CSV table of C-alpha atoms in Angstrom, one decimal:
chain,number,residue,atom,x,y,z
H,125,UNK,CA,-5.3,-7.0,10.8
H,126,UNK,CA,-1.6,-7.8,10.8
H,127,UNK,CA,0.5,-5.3,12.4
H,128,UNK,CA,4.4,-5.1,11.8
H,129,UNK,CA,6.4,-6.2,14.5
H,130,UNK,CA,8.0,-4.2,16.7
H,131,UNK,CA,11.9,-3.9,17.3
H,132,UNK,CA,12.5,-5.0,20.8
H,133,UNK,CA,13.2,-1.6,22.9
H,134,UNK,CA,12.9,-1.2,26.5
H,135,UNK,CA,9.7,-0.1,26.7
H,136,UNK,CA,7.3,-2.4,23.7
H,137,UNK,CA,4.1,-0.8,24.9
H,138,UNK,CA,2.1,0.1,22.3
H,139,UNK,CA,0.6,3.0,24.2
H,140,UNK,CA,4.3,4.4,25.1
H,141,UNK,CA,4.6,8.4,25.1
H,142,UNK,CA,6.6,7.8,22.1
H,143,UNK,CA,6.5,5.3,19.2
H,144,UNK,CA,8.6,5.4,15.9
H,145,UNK,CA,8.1,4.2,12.6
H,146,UNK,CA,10.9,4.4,10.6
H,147,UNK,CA,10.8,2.8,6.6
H,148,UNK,CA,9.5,3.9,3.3
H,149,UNK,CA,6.5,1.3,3.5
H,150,UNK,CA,3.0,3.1,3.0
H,151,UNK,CA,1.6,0.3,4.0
H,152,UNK,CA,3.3,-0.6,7.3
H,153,UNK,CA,3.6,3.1,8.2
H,154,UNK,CA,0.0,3.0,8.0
H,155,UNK,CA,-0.5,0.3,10.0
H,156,UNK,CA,1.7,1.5,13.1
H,157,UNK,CA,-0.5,4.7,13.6
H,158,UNK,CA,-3.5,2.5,13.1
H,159,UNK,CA,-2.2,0.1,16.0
H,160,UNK,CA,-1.7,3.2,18.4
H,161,UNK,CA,-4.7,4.6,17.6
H,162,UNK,CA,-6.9,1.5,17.9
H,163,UNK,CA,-5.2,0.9,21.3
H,164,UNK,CA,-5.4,4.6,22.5
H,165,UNK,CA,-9.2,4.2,21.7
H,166,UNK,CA,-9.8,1.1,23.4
H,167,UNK,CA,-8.4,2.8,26.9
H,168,UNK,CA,-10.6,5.9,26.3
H,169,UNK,CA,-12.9,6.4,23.5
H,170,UNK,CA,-13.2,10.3,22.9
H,171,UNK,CA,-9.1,10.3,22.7
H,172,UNK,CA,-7.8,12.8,20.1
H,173,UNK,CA,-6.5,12.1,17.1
H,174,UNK,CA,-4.4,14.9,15.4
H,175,UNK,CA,-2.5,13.4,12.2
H,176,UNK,CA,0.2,15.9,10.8
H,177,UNK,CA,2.5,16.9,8.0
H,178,UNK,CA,5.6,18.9,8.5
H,179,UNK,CA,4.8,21.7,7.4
H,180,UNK,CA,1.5,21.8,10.0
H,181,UNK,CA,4.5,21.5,12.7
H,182,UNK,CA,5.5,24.9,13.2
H,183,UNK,CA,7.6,26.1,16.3
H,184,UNK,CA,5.6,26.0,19.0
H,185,UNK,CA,2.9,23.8,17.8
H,186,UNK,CA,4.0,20.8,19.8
H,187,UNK,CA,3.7,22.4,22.6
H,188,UNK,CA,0.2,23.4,22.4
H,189,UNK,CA,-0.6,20.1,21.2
H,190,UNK,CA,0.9,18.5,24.4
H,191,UNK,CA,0.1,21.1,26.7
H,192,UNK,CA,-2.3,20.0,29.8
H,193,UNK,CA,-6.2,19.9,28.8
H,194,UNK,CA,-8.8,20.7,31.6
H,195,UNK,CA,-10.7,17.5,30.6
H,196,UNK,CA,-7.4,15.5,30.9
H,197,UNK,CA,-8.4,13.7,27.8
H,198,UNK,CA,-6.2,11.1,26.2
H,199,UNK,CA,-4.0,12.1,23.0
H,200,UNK,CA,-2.2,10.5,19.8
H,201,UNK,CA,-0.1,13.3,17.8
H,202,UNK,CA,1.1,11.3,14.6
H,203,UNK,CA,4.1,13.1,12.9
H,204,UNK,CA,4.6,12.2,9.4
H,205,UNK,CA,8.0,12.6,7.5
H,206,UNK,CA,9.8,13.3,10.6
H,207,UNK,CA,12.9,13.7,8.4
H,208,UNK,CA,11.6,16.8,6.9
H,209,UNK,CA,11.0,18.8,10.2
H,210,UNK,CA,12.3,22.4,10.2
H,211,UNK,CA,15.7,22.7,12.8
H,212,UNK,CA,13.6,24.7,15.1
H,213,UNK,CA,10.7,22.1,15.1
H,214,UNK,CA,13.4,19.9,15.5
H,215,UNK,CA,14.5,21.4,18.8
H,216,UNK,CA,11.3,21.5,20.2
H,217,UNK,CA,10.3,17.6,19.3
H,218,UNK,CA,14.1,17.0,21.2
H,219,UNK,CA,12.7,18.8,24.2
H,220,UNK,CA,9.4,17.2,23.7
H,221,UNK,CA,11.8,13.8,24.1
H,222,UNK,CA,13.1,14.4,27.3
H,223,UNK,CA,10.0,15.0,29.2
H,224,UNK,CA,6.8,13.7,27.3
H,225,UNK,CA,3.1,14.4,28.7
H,226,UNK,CA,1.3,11.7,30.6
H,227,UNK,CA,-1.7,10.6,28.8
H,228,UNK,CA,-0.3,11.3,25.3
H,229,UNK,CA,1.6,9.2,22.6
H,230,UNK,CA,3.7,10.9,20.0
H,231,UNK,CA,4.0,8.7,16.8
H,232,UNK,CA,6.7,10.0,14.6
H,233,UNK,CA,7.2,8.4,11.1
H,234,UNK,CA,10.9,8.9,9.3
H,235,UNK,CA,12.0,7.3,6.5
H,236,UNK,CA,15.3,6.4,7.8
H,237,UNK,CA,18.4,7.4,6.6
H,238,UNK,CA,20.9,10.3,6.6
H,239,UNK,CA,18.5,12.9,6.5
H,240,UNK,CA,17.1,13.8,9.5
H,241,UNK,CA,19.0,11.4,11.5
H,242,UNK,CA,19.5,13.7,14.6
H,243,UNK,CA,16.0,13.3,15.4
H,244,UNK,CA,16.0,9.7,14.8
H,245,UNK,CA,18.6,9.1,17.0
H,246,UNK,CA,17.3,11.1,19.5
H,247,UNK,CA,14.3,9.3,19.8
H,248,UNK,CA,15.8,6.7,19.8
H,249,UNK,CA,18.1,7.5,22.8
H,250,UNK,CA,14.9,8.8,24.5
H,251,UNK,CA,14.0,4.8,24.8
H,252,UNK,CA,10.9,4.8,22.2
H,253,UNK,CA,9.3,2.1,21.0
H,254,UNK,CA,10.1,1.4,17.7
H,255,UNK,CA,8.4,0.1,14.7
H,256,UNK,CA,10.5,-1.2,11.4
H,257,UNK,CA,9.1,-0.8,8.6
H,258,UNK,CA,10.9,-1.2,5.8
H,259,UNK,CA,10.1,-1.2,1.6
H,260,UNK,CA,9.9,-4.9,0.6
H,261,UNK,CA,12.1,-4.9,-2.4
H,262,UNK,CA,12.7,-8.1,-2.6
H,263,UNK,CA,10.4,-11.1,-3.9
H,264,UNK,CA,10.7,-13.5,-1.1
H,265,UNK,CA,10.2,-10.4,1.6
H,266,UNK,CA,7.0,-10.2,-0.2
H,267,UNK,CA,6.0,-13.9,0.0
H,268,UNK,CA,7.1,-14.1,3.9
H,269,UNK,CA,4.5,-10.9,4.4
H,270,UNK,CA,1.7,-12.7,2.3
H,271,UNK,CA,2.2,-15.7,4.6
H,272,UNK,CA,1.6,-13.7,7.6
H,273,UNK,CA,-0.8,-12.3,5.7
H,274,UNK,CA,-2.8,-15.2,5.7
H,275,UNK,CA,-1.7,-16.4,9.4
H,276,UNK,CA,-2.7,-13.0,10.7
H,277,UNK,CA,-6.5,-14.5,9.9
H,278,UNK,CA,-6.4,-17.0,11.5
H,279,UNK,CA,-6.6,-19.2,7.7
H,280,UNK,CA,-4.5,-21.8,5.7
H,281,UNK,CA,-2.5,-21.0,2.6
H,282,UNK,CA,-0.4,-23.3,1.2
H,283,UNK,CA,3.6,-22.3,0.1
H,284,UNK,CA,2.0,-22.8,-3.6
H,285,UNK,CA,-0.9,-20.2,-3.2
H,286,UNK,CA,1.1,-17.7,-1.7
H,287,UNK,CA,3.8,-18.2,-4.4
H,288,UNK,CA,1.3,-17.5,-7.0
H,289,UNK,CA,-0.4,-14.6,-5.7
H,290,UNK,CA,3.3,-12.7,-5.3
H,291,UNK,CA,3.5,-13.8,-9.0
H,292,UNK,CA,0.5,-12.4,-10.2
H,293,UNK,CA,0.0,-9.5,-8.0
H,294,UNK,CA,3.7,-8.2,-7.6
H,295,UNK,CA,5.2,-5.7,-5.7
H,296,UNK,CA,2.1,-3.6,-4.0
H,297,UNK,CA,1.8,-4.7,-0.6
H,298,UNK,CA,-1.6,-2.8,-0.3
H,299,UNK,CA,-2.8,-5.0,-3.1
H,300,UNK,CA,-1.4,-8.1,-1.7
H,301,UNK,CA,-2.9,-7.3,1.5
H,302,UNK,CA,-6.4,-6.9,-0.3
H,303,UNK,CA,-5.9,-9.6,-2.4
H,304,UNK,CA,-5.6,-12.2,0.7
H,305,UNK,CA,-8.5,-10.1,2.5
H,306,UNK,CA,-10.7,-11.0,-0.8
H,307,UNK,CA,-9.4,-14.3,-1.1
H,308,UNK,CA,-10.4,-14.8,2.9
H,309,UNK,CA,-13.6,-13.5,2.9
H,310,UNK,CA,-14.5,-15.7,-0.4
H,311,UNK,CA,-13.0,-19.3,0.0
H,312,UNK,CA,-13.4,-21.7,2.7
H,313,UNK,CA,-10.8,-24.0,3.9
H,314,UNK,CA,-7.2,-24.0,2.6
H,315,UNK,CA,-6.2,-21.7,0.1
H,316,UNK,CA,-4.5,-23.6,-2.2
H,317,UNK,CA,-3.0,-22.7,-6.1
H,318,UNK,CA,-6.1,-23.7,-7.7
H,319,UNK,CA,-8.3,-21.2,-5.5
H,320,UNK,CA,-5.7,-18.1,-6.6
H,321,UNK,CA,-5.5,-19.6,-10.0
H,322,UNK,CA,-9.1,-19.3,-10.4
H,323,UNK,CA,-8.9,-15.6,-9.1
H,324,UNK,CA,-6.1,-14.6,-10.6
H,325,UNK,CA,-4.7,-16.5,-13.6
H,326,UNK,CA,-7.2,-19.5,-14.6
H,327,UNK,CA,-10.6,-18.6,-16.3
H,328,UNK,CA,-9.6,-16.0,-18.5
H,329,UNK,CA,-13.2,-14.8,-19.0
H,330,UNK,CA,-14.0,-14.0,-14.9
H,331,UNK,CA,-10.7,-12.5,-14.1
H,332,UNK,CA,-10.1,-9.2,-13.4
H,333,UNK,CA,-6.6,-9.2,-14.7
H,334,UNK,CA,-8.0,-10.4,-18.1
H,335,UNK,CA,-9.3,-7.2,-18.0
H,336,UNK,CA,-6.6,-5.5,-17.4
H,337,UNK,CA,-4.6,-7.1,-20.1
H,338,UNK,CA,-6.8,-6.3,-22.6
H,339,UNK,CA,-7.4,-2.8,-21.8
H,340,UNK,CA,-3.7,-1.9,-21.7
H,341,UNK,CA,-2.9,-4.1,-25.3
H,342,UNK,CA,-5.8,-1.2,-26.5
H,343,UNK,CA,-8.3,-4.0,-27.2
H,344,UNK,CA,-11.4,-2.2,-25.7
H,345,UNK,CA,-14.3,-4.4,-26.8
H,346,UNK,CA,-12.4,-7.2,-25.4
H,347,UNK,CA,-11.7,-5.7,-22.1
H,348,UNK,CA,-15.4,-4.5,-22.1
H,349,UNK,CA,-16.6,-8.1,-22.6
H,350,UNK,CA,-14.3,-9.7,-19.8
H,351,UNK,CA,-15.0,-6.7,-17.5
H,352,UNK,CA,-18.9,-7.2,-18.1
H,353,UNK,CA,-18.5,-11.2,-17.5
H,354,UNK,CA,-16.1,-10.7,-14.1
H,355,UNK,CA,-18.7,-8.5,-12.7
H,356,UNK,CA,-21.8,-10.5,-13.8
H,357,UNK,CA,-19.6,-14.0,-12.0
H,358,UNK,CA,-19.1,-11.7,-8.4
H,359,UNK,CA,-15.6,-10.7,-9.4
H,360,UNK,CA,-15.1,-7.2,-6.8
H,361,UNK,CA,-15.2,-4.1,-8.4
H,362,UNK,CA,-12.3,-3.2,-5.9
H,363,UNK,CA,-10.3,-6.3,-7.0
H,364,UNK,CA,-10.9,-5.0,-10.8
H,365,UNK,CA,-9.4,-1.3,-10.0
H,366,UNK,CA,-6.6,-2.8,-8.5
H,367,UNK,CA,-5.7,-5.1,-11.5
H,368,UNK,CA,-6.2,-2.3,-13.7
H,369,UNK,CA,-3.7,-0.3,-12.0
H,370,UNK,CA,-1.0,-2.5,-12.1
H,371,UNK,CA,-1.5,-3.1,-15.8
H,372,UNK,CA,-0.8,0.8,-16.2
H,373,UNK,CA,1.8,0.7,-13.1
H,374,UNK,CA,3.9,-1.9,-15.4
H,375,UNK,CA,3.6,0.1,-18.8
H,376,UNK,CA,5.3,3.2,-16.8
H,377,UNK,CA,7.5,1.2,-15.3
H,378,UNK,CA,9.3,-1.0,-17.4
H,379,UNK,CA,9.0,1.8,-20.4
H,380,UNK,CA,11.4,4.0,-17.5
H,381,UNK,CA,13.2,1.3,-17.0
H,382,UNK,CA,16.7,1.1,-18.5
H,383,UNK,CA,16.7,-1.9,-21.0
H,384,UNK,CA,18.2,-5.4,-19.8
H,385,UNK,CA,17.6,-8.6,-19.6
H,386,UNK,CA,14.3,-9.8,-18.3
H,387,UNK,CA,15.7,-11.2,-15.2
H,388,UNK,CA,17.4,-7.6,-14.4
H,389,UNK,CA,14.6,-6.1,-14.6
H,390,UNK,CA,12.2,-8.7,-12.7
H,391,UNK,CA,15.0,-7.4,-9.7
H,392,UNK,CA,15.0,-3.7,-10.4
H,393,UNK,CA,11.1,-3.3,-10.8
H,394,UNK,CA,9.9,-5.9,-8.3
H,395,UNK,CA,8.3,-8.0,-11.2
H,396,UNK,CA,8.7,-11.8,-11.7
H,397,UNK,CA,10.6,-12.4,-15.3
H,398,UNK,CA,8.1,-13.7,-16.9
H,399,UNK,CA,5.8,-10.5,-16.4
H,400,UNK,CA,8.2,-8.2,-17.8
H,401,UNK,CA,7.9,-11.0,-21.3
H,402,UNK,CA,3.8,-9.9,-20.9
H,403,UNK,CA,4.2,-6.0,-20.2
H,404,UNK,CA,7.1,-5.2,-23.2
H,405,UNK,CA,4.2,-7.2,-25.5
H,406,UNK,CA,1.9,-4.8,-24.1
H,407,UNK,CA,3.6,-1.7,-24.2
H,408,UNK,CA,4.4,-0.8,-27.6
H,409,UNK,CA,1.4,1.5,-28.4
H,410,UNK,CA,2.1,3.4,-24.9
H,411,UNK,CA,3.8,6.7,-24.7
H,412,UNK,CA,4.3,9.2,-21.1
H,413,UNK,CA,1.1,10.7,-21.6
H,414,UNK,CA,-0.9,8.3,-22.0
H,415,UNK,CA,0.4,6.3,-19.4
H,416,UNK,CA,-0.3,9.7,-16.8
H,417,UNK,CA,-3.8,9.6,-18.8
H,418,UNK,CA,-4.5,6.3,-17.8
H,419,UNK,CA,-3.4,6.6,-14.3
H,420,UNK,CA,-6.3,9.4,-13.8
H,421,UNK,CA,-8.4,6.9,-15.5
H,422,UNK,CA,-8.2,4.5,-12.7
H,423,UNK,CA,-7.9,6.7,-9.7
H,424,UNK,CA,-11.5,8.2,-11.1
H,425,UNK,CA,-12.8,5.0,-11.4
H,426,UNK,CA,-11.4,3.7,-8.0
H,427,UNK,CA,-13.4,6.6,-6.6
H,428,UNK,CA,-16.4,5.4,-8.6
H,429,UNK,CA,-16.0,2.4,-7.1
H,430,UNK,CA,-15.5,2.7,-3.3
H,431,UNK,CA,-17.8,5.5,-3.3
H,432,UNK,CA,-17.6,8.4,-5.3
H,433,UNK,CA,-20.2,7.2,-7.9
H,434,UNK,CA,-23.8,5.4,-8.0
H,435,UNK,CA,-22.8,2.8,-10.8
H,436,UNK,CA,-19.2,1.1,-9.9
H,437,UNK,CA,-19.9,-0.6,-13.2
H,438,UNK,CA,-20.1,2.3,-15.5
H,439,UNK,CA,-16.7,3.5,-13.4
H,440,UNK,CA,-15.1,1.1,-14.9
H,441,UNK,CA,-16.6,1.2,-18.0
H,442,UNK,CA,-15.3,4.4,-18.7
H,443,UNK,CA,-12.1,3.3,-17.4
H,444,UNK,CA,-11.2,0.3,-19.7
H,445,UNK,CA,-12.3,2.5,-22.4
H,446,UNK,CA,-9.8,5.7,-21.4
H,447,UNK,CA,-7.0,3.1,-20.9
H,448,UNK,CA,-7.6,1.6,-24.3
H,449,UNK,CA,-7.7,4.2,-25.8
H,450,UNK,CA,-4.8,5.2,-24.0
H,451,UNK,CA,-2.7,2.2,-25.4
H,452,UNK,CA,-3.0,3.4,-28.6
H,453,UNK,CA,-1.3,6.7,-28.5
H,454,UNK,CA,1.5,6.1,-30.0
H,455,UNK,CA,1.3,7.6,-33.7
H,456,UNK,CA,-1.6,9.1,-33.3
C-alpha cells in the first residue's frame, strides 16, 4: 500500500510521539494513521488504538489518554479535525506538545489553513513529523499519484494506461486507488491502454461504466442487461458501485456547476472535457432530488455489496433500477 511521503522534519520516524497530517485528502489522511498504526503494531501487537473526533476531546481527556498505564502498553491517539478543537482542548494538546509520553504517538489530522493555525504551528515548532497531504485538484496531480500507484506494487503501467484510467475514472483518488488494485490483481505483465480500455472504455457490453451510463440516461432495461453481462464476464461488483457512483457524482456536479465552457468546467469539477460533453447529455431528466435519491441508491447497494447483503447482484439490481428511475424525474 502506497503511503504519502513525508515532509522532511527533524525527526521522520514513523513511530515519533507526534505525527501530523495536514490536507483535505480522505484518502491520504487515511493512509497516514494507517502507516502509524501498522508500525505501532508491528513493535507491539496489543497496542491501543483510540481514533477520535473533536468533540470526543474534551478538557482533560488527553491527559487520561496519555497518562502512565500499569501494563506500560504501547499507544496511538489519532486526532481528527485538529482545526476544530475547542481553545481549552487546545491548551491542553499545547502542553501535551511540550512534554509527550514515552511509548505513545499522537497523530493529529488538520486541514491546513487559517483556522486553527495556532495548533498547527505549534506542532510544528514542537519538531513533529509531518505528513502533506493535500486535495489533488489538478489532473496531472492525479496521473503522478496513479503512477505511484502502480510503482507502489511493484508492477508496470505504461504513461498511456495511466492517462486513460485518470480519464475515465476522474477525480476520486479512492477510486483510482481501487481501480489500479483491480487492474493489479487481474492482469499480468504491463498494463498497457488496451488492458484499461477493456476495463474501462472498450467492450461496451462487460463494462461497468456502460452500466453506469445507462442507468443515469434512465434506460433501465439497458443498464440491467449490461449489469447482468459485466457480472456474468467477472466484472467486480465493487468495481460496478464505484462506476455507478461517479455517474450520479457527475449529474450533481456539473448540474451545480455554474455554466461555462466545457474546458472550464473540466478545471473546476476535476473532469476531463470531454466528460462533461457525456454528463450534460445525461443530465437532462435529473433534478436535486433525484440526484440525493440516487446517491442512497448506491451507498445501499455498496453495502449490499461489500457485505451488508447475501446477493451483491440483486444490490445492484435494485440500484440501477432506483437510479433510473431517478433520471427521469424531471416532469414527473
Amino acid at each position: 500500500m502506497l503511503y504519502p511521503m513525508a515532509r522532511k522534519t527533524a525527526n521522520d520516524d514513523v513511530l515519533a510521539p507526534v505525527t501530523l497530517a495536514v490536507g483535505q485528502e480522505d484518502l491520504l489522511l487515511d493512509r497516514a494513521v494507517h502507516e502509524v498504526v501498522a508500525a505501532a503494531r508491528a513493535s507491539d501487537a496489543d497496542t491501543d488504538v483510540r481514533d477520535l473526533a473533536p468533540e470526543q476531546l474534551q478538557p482533560g481527556t488527553l491527559a487520561e489518554l496519555t497518562s502512565p498505564s500499569l501494563f506500560a502498553e504501547r499507544k496511538v491517539v489519532v486526532v481528527r479535525n485538529a482545526q476544530d478543537l475547542s481553545a481549552d482542548t487546545v491548551k491542553d494538546v499545547k502542553a501535551y506538545l511540550s512534554a509527550p509520553a514515552e511509548e505513545i504517538t499522537l497523530v493529529l489530522l488538520h486541514a491546513g489553513g487559517v483556522k486553527g493555525k495556532a495548533l498547527l504551528d505549534a506542532a510544528r515548532k514542537a519538531g513533529a513529523r509531518e505528513i502533506a497531504c493535500p486535495k489533488m485538484t489538478k489532473p496531472a496531480d492525479r496521473l503522478a499519484f496513479v503512477r505511484q500507484e502502480f510503482r507502489a506494487t511493484g508492477r508496470s503501467a505504461t504513461p498511456e494506461a495511466c492517462q486513460a484510467l485518470v480519464d475515465a475514472i476522474g477525480s476520486d483518488l479512492r477510486e483510482l486507488a481501487s481501480a489500479v488494485t483491480q487492474l493489479v490483481a487481474d492482469v499480468e505483465g504491463t498494463i498497457d491502454e488496451a488492458v484499461v480500455g477493456r476495463y474501462y472504455t472498450g467492450r461496451a457490453e462487460a463494462s461497468s461504466f456502460t452500466v453506469a451510463d445507462r442507468a443515469v440516461e434512465g434506460r433501465a432495461a439497458e443498464a440491467l442487461e449490461a449489469l447482468r453481462w459485466s457480472l456474468a464476464t467477472g466484472v467486480a461488483p465493487v468495481m460496478i458501485t464505484s462506476a455507478l457512483a461517479q455517474g450520479v457524482r457527475a449529474i450533481g456536479k456539473l448540474s451545480s456547476a455554474r455554466g461555462g465552457r466545457p474546458a472550464d468546467l473540466a478545471r473546476e469539477l476535476g473532469m476531463p472535457p470531454w466528460k462533461i460533453d457525456r454528463v450534460r447529455q445525461q443530465m437532462r431528466g435529473w433534478t436535486p432530488d433525484g440526484v440525493a435519491v440516487a446517491l442512497r441508491a448506491v451507498a445501499e447497494a455498496d453495502a449490499g455489496v461489500k457485505g451488508g447483503g447475501d446477493d451483491p447482484g440483486y444490490a445492484l439490481e435494485k440500484a440501477v433500477v432506483a437510479i433510473a428511475r431517478a433520471a427521469r424525474s424531471r416532469g414527473r
